[in-house]
mmCIF file of C-alpha atoms in Angstrom:
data_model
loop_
_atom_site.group_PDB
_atom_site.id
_atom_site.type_symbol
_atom_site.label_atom_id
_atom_site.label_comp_id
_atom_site.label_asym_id
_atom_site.label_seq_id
_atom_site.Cartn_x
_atom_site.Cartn_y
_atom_site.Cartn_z
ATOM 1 C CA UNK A 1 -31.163 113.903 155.004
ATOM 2 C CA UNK A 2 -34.222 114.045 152.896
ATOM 3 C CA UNK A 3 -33.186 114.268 149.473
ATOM 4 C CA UNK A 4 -30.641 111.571 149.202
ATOM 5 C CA UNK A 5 -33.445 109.355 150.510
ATOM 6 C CA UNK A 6 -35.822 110.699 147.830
ATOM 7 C CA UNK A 7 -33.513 110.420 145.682
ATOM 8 C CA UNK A 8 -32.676 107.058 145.733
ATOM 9 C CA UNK A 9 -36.542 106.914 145.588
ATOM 10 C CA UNK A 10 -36.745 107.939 142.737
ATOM 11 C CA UNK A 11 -33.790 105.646 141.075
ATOM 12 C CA UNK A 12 -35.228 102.762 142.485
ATOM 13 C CA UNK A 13 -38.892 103.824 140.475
ATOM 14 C CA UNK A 14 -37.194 104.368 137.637
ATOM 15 C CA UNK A 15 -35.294 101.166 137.789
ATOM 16 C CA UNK A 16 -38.393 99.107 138.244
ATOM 17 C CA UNK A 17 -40.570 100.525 135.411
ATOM 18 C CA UNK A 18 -38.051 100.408 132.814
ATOM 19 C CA UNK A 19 -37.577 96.370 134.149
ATOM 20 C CA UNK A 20 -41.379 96.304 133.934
ATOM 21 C CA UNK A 21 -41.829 97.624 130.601
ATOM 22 C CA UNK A 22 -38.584 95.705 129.145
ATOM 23 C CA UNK A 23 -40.638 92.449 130.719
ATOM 24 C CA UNK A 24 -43.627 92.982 129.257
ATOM 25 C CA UNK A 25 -42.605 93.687 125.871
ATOM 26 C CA UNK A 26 -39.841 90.398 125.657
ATOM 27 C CA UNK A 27 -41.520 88.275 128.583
ATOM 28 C CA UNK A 28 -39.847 87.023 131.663
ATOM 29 C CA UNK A 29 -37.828 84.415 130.365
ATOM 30 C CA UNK A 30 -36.261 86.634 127.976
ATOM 31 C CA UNK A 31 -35.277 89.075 130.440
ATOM 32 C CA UNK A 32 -33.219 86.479 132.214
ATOM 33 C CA UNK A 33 -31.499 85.846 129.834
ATOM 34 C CA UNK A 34 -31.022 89.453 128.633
ATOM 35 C CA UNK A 35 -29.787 89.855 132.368
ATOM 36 C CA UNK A 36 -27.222 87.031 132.234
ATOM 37 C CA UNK A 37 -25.791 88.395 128.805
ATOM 38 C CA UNK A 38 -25.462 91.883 129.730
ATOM 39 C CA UNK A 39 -23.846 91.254 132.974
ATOM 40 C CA UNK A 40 -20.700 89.969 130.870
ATOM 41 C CA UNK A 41 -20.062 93.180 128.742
ATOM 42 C CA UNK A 42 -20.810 95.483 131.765
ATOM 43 C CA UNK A 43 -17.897 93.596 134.401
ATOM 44 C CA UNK A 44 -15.774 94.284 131.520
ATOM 45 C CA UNK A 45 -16.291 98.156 131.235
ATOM 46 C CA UNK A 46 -16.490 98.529 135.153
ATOM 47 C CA UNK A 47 -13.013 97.090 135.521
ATOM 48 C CA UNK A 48 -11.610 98.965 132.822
ATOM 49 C CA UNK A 49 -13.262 102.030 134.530
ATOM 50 C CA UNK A 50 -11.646 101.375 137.534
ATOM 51 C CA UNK A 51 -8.554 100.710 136.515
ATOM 52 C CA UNK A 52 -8.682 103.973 135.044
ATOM 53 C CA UNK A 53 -9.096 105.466 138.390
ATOM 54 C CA UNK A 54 -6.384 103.915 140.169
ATOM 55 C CA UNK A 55 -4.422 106.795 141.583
ATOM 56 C CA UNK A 56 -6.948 109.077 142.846
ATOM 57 C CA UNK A 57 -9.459 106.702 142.959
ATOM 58 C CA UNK A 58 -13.356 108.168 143.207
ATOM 59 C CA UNK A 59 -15.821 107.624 146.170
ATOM 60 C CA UNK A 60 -17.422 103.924 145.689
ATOM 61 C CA UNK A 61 -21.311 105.000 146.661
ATOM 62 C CA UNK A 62 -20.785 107.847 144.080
ATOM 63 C CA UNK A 63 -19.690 105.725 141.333
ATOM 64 C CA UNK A 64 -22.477 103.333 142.794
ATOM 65 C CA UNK A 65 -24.936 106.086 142.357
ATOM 66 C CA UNK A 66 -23.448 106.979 138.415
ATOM 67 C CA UNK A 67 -24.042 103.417 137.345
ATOM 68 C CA UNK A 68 -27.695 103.262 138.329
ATOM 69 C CA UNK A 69 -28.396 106.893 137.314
ATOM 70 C CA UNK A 70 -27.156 105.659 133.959
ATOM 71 C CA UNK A 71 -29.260 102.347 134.284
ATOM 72 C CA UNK A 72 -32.652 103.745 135.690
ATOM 73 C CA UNK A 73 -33.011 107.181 135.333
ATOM 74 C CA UNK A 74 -30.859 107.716 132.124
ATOM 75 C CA UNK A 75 -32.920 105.042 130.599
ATOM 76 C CA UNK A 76 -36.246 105.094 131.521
ATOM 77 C CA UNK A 77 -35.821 109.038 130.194
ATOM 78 C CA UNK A 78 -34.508 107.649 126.988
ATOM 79 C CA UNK A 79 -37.145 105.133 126.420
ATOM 80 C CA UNK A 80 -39.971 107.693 127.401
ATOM 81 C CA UNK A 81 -38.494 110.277 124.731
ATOM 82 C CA UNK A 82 -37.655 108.095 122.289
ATOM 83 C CA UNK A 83 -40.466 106.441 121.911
ATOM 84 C CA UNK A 84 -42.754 109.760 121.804
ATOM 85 C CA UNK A 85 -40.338 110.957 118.909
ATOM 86 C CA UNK A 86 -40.562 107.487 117.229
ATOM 87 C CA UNK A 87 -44.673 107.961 117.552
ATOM 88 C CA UNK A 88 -44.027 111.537 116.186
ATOM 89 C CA UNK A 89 -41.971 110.709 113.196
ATOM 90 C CA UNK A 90 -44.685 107.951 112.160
ATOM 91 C CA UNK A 91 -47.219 110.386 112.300
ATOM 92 C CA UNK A 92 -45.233 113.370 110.208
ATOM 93 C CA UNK A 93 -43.460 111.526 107.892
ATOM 94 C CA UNK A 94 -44.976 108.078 107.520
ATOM 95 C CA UNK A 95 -44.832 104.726 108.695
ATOM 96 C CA UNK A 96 -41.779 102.878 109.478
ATOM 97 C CA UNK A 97 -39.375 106.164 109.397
ATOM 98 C CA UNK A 98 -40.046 107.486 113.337
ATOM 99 C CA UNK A 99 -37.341 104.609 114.262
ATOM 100 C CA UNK A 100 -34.782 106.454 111.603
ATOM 101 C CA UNK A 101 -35.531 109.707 113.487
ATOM 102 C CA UNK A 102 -35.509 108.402 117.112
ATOM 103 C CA UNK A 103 -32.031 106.501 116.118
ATOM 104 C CA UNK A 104 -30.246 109.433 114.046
ATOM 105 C CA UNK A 105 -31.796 112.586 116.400
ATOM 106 C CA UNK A 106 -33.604 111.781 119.521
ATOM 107 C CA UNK A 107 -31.518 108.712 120.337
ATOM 108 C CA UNK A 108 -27.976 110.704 120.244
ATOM 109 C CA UNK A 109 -29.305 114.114 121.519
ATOM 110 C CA UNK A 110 -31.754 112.749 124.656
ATOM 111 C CA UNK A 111 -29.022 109.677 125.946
ATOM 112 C CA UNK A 112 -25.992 112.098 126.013
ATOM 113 C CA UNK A 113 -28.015 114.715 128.008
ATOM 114 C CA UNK A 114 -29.197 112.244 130.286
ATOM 115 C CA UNK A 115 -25.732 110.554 130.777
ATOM 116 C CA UNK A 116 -24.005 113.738 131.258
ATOM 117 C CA UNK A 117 -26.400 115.540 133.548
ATOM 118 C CA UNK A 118 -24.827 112.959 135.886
ATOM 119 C CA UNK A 119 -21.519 114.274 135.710
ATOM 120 C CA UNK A 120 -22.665 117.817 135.707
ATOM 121 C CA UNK A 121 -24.715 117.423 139.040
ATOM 122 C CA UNK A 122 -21.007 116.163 140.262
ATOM 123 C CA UNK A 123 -18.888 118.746 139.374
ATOM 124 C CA UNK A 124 -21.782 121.579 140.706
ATOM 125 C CA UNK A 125 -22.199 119.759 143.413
ATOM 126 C CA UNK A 126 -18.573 117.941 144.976
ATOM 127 C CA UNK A 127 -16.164 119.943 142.974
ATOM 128 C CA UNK A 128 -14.182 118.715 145.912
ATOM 129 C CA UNK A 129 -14.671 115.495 144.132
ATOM 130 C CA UNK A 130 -13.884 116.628 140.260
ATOM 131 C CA UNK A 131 -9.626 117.243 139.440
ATOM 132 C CA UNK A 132 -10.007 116.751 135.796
ATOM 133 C CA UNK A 133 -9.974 114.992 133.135
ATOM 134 C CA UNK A 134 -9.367 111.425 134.266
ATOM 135 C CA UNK A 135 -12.596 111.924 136.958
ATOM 136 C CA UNK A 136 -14.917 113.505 133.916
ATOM 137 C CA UNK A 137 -13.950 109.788 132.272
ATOM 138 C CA UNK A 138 -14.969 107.967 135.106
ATOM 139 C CA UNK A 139 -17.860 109.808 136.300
ATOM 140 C CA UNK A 140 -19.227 109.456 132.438
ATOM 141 C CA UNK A 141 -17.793 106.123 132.332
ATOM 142 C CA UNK A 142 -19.888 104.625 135.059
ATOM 143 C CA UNK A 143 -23.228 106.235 133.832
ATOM 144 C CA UNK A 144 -22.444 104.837 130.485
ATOM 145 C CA UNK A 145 -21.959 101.661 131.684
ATOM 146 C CA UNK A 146 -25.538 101.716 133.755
ATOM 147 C CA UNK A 147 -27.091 102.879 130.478
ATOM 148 C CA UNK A 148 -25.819 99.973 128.435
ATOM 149 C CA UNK A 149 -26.212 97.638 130.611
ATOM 150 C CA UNK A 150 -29.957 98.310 131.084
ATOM 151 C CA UNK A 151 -30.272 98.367 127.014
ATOM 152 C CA UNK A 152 -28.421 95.250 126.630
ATOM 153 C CA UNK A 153 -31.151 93.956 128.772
ATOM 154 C CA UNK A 154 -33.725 94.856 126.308
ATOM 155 C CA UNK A 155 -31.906 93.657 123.355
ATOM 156 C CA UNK A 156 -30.331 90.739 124.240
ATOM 157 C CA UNK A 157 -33.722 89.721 125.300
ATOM 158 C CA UNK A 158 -35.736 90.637 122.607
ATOM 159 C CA UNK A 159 -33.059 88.575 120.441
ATOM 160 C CA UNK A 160 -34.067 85.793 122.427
ATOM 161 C CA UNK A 161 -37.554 86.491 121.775
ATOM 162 C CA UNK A 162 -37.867 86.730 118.401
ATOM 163 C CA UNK A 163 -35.430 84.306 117.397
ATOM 164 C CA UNK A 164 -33.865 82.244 120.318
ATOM 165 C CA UNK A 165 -30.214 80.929 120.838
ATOM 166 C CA UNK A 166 -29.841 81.552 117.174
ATOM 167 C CA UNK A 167 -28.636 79.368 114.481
ATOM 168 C CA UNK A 168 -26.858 79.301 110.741
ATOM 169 C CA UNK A 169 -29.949 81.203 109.292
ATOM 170 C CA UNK A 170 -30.939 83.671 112.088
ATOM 171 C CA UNK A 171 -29.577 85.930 114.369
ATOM 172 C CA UNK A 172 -30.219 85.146 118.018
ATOM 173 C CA UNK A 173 -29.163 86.272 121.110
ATOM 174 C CA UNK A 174 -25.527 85.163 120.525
ATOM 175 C CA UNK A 175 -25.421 87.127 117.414
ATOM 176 C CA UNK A 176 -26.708 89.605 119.650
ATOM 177 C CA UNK A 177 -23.832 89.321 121.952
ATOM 178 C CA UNK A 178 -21.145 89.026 119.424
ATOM 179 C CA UNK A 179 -22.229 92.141 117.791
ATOM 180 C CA UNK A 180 -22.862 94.438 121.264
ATOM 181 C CA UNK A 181 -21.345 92.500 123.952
ATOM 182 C CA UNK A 182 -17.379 91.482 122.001
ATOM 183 C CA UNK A 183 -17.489 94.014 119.108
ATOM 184 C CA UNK A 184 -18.948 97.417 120.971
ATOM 185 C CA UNK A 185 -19.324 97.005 125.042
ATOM 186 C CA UNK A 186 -17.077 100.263 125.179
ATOM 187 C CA UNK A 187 -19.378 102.253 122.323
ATOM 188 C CA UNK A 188 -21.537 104.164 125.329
ATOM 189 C CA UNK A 189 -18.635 104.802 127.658
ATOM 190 C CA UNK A 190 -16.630 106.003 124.464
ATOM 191 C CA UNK A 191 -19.415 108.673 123.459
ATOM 192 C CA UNK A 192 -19.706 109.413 127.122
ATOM 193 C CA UNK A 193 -16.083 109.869 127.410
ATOM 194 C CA UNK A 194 -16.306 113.230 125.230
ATOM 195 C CA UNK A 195 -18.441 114.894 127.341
ATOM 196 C CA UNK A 196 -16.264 113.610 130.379
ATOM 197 C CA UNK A 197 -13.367 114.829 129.146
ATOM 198 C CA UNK A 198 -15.212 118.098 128.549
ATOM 199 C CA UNK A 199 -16.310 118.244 132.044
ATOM 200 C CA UNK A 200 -12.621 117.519 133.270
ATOM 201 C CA UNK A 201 -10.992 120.541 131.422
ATOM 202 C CA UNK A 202 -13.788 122.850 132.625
ATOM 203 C CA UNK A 203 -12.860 121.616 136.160
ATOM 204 C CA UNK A 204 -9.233 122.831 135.826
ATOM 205 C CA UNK A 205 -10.003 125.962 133.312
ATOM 206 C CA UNK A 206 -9.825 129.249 134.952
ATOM 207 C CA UNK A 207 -11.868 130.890 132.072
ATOM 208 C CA UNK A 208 -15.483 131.181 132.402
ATOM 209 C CA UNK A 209 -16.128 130.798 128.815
ATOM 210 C CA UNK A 210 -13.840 127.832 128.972
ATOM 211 C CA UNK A 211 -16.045 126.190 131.833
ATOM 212 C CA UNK A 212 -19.320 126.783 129.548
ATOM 213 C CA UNK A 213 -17.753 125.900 126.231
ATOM 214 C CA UNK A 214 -15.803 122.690 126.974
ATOM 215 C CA UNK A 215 -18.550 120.522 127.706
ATOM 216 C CA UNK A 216 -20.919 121.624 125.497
ATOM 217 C CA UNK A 217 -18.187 120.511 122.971
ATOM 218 C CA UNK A 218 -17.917 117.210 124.665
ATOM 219 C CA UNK A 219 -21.108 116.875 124.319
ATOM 220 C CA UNK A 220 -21.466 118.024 120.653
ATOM 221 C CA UNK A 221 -18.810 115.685 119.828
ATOM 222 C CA UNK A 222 -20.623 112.501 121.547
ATOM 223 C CA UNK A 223 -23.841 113.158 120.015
ATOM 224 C CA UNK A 224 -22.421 113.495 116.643
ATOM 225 C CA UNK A 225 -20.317 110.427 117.394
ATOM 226 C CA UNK A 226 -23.666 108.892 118.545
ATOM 227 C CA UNK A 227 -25.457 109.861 115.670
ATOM 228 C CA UNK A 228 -22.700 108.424 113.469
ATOM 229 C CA UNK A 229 -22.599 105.178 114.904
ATOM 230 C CA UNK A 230 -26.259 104.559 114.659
ATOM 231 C CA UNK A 231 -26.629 106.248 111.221
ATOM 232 C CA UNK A 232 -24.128 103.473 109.858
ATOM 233 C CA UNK A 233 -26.746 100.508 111.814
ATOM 234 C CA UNK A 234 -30.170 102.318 110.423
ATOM 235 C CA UNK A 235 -29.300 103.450 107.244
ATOM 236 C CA UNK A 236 -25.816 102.031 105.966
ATOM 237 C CA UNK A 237 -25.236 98.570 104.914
ATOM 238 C CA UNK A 238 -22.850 95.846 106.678
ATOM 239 C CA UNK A 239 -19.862 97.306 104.693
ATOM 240 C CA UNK A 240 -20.623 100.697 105.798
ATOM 241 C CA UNK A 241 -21.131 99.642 109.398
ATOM 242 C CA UNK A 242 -17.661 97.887 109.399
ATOM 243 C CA UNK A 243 -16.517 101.084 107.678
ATOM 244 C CA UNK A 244 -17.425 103.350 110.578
ATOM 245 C CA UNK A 245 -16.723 100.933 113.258
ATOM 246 C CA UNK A 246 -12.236 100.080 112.152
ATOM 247 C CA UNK A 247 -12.182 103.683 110.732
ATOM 248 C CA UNK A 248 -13.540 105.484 113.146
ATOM 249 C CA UNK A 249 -15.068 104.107 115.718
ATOM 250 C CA UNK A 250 -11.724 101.918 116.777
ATOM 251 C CA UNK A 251 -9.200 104.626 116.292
ATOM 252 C CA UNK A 252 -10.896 107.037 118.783
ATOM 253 C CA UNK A 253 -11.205 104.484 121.372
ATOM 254 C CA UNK A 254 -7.353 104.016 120.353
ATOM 255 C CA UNK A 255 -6.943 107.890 121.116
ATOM 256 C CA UNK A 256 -9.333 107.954 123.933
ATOM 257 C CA UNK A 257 -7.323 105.086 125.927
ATOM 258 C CA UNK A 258 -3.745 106.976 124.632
ATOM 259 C CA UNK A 259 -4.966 110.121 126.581
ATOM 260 C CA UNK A 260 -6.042 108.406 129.554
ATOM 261 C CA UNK A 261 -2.512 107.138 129.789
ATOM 262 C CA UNK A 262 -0.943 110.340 129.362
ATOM 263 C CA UNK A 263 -3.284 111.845 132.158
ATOM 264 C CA UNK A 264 -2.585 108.713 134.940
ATOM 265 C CA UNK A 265 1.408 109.576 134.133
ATOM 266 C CA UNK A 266 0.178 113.503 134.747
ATOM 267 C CA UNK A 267 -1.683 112.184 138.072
ATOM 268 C CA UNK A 268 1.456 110.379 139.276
ATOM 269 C CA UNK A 269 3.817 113.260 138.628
ATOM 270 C CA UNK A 270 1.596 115.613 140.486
ATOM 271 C CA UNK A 271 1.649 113.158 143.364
ATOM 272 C CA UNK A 272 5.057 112.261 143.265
ATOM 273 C CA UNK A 273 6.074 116.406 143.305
ATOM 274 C CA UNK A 274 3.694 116.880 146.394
ATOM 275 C CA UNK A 275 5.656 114.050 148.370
ATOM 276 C CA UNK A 276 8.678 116.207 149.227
ATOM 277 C CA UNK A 277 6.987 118.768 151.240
ATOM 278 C CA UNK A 278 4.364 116.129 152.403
ATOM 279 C CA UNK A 279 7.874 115.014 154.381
ATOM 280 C CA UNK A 280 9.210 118.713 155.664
ATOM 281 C CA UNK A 281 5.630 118.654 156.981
ATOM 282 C CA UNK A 282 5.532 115.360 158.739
ATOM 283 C CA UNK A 283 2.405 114.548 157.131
ATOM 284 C CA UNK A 284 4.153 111.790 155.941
ATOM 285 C CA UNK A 285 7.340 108.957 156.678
ATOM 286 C CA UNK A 286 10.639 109.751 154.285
ATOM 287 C CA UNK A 287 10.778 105.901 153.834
ATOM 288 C CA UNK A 288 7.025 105.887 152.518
ATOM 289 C CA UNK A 289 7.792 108.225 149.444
ATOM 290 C CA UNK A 290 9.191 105.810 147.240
ATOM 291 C CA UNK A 291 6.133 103.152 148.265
ATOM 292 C CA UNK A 292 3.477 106.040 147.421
ATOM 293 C CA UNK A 293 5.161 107.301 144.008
ATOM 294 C CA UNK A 294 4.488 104.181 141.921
ATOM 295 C CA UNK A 295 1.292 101.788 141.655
ATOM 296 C CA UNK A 296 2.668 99.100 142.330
ATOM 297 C CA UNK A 297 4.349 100.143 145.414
ATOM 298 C CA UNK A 298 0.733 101.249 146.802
ATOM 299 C CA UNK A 299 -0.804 97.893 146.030
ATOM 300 C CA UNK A 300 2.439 95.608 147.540
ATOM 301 C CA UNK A 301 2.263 98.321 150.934
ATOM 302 C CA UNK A 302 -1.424 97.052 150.546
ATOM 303 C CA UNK A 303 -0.825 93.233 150.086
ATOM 304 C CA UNK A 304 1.670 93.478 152.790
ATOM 305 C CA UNK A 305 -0.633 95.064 155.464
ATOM 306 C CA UNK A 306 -3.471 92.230 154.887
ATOM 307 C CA UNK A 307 -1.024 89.237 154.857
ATOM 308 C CA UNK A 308 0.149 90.868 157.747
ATOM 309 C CA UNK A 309 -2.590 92.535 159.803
ATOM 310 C CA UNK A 310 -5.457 91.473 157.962
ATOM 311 C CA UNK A 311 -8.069 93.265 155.671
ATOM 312 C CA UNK A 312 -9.111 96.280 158.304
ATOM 313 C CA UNK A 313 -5.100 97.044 158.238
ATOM 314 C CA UNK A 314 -5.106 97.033 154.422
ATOM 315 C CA UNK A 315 -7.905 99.526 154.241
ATOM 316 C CA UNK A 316 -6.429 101.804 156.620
ATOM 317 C CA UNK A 317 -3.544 101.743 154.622
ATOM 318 C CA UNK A 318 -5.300 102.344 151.205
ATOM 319 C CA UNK A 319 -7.310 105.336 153.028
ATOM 320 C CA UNK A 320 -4.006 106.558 154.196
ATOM 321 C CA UNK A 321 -2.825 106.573 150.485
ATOM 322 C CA UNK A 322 -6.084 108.067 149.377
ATOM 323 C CA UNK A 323 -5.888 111.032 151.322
ATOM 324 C CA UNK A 324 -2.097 111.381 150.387
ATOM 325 C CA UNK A 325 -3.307 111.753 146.780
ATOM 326 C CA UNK A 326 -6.226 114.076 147.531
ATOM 327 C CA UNK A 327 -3.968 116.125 149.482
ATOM 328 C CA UNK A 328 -1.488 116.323 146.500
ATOM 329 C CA UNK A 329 -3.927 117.480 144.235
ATOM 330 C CA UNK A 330 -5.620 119.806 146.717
ATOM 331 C CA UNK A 331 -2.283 121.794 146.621
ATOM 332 C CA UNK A 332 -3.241 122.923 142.835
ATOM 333 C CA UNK A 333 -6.913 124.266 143.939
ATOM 334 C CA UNK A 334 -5.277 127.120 146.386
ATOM 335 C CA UNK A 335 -8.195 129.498 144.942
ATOM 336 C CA UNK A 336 -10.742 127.690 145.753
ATOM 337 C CA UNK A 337 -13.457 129.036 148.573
ATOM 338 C CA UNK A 338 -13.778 125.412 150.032
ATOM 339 C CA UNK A 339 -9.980 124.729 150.031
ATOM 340 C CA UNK A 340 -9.052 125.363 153.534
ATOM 341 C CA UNK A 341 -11.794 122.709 154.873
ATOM 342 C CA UNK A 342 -11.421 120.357 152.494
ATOM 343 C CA UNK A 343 -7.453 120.231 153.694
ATOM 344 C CA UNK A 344 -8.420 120.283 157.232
ATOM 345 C CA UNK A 345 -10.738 116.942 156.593
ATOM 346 C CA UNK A 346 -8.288 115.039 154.604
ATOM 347 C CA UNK A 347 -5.234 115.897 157.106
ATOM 348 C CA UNK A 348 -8.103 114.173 159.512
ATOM 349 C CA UNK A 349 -8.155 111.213 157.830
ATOM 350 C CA UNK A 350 -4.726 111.050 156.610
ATOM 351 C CA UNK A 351 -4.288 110.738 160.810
ATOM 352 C CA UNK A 352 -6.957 109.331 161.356
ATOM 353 C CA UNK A 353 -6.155 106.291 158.926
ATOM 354 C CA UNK A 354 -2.354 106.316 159.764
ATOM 355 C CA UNK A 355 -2.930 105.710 163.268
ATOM 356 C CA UNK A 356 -5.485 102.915 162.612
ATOM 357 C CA UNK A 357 -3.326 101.233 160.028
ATOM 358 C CA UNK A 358 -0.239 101.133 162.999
ATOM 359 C CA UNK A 359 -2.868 99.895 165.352
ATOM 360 C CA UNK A 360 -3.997 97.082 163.694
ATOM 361 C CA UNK A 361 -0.616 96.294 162.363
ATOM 362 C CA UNK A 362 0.647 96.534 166.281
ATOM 363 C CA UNK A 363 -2.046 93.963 166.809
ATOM 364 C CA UNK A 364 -0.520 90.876 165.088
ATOM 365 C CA UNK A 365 -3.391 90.876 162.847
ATOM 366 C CA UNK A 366 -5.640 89.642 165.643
ATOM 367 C CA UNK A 367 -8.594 91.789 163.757
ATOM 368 C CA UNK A 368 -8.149 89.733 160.978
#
């Protein structure tokens, strides 16, 4: 009971001094408006998260807890570190060059770690919780998203305090925007997503040498991708910048969205093979397979239930589905130690949720 209390502690202490030093370097003001700019970008990259986790979709206080590890912990760790290795690189190799070194090494090698140690404490931790690559994506994902949000803060605000609004002559805060918040929202998600998808193979690898050597190679790849990307803002001109950003920068995302595809089809097949059996067992109605194998099926069931019975029927009904999924992917982890509990619980609440969603639906909506 303890340590989820402490550590939420320790999020919340985290959250506050990075919002206290971000204030007192840009001022108040500023960080309003750094606040209402960032909050664009981030909605974005949380809905396209979550649409990536549509069929097996991830416990909401666990994403919840991602996004603010990203935003407070991740960050005030990367400002603390940065900033002593921007101090360091003044002092070694002279003024002015500590902000190259914090951008091209610290930067890259300190922000990965503390994204991914996220995702790491998940799969150690509720392996229950971790089937692959689409939950190493979303896991990553949502830290990313903290992360960035909590430096778009900083430098949307300290565009507005150097320079306001902006005009013809000088960039401002909508320059600001244009550049982070239209062209590059997704840039911290997409180095994140390497070590995610790292994480997800180890999750279904066998190998112990696979397990170790995935993510470390999702991470290698997002730091060098991190590196890269702020290499081409410090040191390369605007043509080189552009350069990195359609050559390389857009294409991955490209590749990175094309395999997130493939693995929600991979998702749906596994669910839609486990469906059979789920009938021979009467775990679940014959006339409910063809509503469960599709997307769109789930969400009309869904739709139907709260037009019908009202919102507590509708969430019955999505647990219901839930647990169908988990259930379906539980029958690939037969080797695990925990596997015979974990089925036990989620035949509970596949029960457990069916009967509620008939109850309320035998109610005429009258919980509505």
């Amino acid at each position: 009971m303890l340590l989820p209390v402490l550590g939420l502690v320790v999020l919340a202490a985290c959250g506050l001094t990075v919002l206290g030093v971000v204030t007192v370097q840009v001022g108040p003001v500023a960080v309003a408006i750094g606040v209402a700019a960032a909050l664009v970008p981030v909605a974005v990259v949380v809905a396209a998260i979550l649409w990536v986790d549509r069929w097996e979709p991830e416990p909401a206080k666990l994403l919840l807890v991602a996004f603010f590890w990203g935003a407070c912990l991740a960050a005030i760790t990367a400002l603390l570190i940065n900033n002593t290795a921007e101090t360091v690189g003044d002092l070694l190799l002279g003024e002015g060059r500590g902000s190259k070194l914090s951008a091209l090494l610290s930067a890259p090698l300190v922000e990965e770690a503390a994204k991914a140690s996220f995702v790491l404490a998940v799969l150690l931790r509720r392996a229950d919780e971790f089937d692959g690559i689409i939950d190493g994506i979303v896991y990553a994902g949502f830290t990313a998203a903290g992360f960035a949000f909590s430096e778009n803060i900083y430098y949307f605000g300290r565009a507005f305090a150097d320079y306001g609004f902006g005009d013809a002559t000088s960039t401002g805060v909508i320059a600001a925007f244009v550049l982070r918040g239209v062209m590059s929202p997704f840039t911290h998600p997409l180095f994140a997503a390497l070590t995610g998808i790292g994480f997800g193979y180890a999750a279904r690898a066998g190998n112990r040498t696979v397990k170790i050597l995935a993510p470390l190679g999702g991470y290698l790849a997002a730091v060098l991708l991190h590196a890269l990307w702020n290499g081409a803002a410090v040191l390369g001109g605007a043509k080189t910048f552009l350069n990195v950003y359609f050559l390389i920068m857009v294409p991955l995302f490209i590749a990175v969205v094309l395999l997130v595809l493939l693995q929600r089809r991979r998702e749906q097949r596994i669910v839609t093979a486990a469906l059979p059996a789920m009938v021979e067992a009467r775990l679940i109605a014959p006339s409910e397979v063809e509503l469960l194998s599709t997307l769109a099926g789930r969400r009309e069931w869904r739709r139907e239930a709260r037009q019908q019975s009202g919102r507590a029927a509708a969430k019955a009904v999505a647990r219901y589905q839930a647990s169908v999924t988990e259930l379906a992917f539980l029958r690939r982890r037969t080797g695990t130690p925990d596997h015979e509990q974990r089925k036990l619980q989620l035949l509970a609440t596949l029960r457990n949720s069916r009967a509620d969603a008939v109850r309320l639906a035998g109610d005429g909506g009258q919980s509505r």
